[in-house]
Structure formats: structure tokens, C-alpha cells
Amino acid sequence: MATLGGYLNKKVLVVTADSRILVGTLAACDQSTNLVLTGTEERVIHEADDNEPSEIHPLGLYLVRGDNVCSVGLIDESLDESINWTEVKGSEIGGIKHV
């Protein structure tokens, strides 16, 4: 938790083991990297050849188990707010393999 302690009460982006992208305010965390996020939304980024716009799904209060966390990073809020996420396109990150 020492490394995530500085992220408390700040907006973070979490990438999960199943390639989900979650954005929310980090309310709590523990030594197992279990995370509690408030005001959480999931960003579903569609492929470039998909005509559908990318999606944002509000989730509210959300718990992410530590074994499902791949990455946690701080968000530059002014940059994040300047992006229309429904217009963003990308490709799937892919799964992970536990060894």
C-alpha cells in the first residue's frame, strides 16, 4: 500500500486482468492491492473498424480485488476532461497469463 498511498483521494485509471479500463477516485487500498473506487466508470473502447462509438458505463462505488489489478495510474484530470472518450478507438490489450 505504500506505493498507492499517495494516490488516495485522487482520480486513477485501473487496467484489470481481463482488460477492463476503470476510472474512479481511489478511496481505499490495502497490502494485497485490493482497491475501493468511488465515482467509477468503465471505458469500453471499440476497435477502429467498428462504427459504434466507444462507451462509458457508470459503476459508482466499486471494489477491485488485488489479484485482478494489472496497473494503477494517476490521471491528469484536465487532459482527461478534454478528451471525448466516445470518439477514441483502439485495439484489445489481450489477456494475461499467471505463471
XYZ file of C-alpha atoms in Angstrom:
99
model
C 0.000 0.000 0.000
C 2.930 2.354 0.490
C 3.186 2.892 -3.247
C -0.557 3.550 -3.649
C -0.904 5.680 -0.516
C -0.064 8.813 -2.493
C -2.951 8.043 -4.871
C -5.636 8.115 -2.166
C -8.482 10.559 -2.908
C -7.124 11.115 -6.432
C -8.536 10.099 -9.814
C -6.897 6.916 -11.097
C -7.147 4.586 -14.075
C -7.081 0.853 -13.374
C -6.444 -1.814 -16.005
C -7.724 -5.218 -14.886
C -6.551 -8.716 -15.761
C -9.488 -9.094 -18.160
C -8.541 -5.838 -19.974
C -11.248 -3.662 -18.451
C -10.481 0.051 -18.070
C -11.873 1.550 -14.866
C -11.614 5.213 -13.881
C -12.520 6.498 -10.436
C -11.312 8.118 -7.240
C -9.185 5.808 -5.089
C -10.934 5.750 -1.699
C -9.020 2.875 -0.080
C -6.459 0.162 -0.739
C -4.610 -2.498 1.210
C -1.381 -4.518 1.110
C -2.983 -7.016 -1.322
C -3.757 -4.184 -3.799
C -7.499 -4.540 -3.219
C -8.932 -1.205 -4.352
C -12.059 0.739 -3.471
C -13.021 3.291 -6.127
C -15.750 5.917 -5.913
C -17.438 7.612 -8.850
C -16.200 4.755 -11.008
C -16.849 4.422 -14.729
C -15.812 1.733 -17.161
C -14.496 2.848 -20.534
C -15.215 0.389 -23.336
C -13.002 1.383 -26.271
C -14.133 -0.030 -29.617
C -11.849 -1.122 -32.464
C -11.077 1.334 -35.276
C -13.142 -0.642 -37.816
C -16.202 -0.656 -35.506
C -18.744 2.003 -36.484
C -20.204 2.134 -32.971
C -18.905 4.888 -30.655
C -16.858 3.847 -27.646
C -18.854 3.660 -24.411
C -18.690 4.901 -20.851
C -20.633 2.919 -18.231
C -21.114 4.491 -14.770
C -20.472 1.969 -11.979
C -20.398 4.152 -8.833
C -18.741 2.594 -5.781
C -16.575 -0.295 -6.993
C -14.252 -2.854 -5.410
C -11.424 -4.379 -7.448
C -9.720 -7.443 -5.998
C -5.955 -7.161 -5.909
C -5.366 -10.305 -7.958
C -7.360 -8.703 -10.783
C -5.303 -5.456 -10.886
C -2.720 -5.169 -13.663
C -1.968 -1.461 -13.463
C -2.956 1.635 -11.484
C -2.016 5.141 -12.560
C -2.866 8.722 -11.741
C -4.944 10.640 -14.278
C -4.166 14.139 -15.464
C -7.707 15.397 -14.878
C -7.541 18.432 -17.181
C -6.231 16.298 -20.052
C -8.763 13.537 -19.308
C -11.676 16.005 -19.368
C -10.514 17.441 -22.707
C -10.880 14.059 -24.474
C -14.190 12.910 -25.961
C -13.870 9.240 -24.970
C -16.746 8.166 -27.227
C -14.572 9.082 -30.233
C -11.497 7.177 -29.057
C -10.752 3.934 -30.902
C -8.209 1.235 -30.104
C -7.442 -2.454 -30.081
C -7.824 -5.017 -27.333
C -4.979 -5.238 -24.845
C -5.256 -9.022 -24.579
C -5.252 -11.342 -21.605
C -2.619 -12.146 -19.063
C -1.068 -15.430 -18.084
C -0.346 -16.309 -14.478
C 2.765 -18.431 -14.047
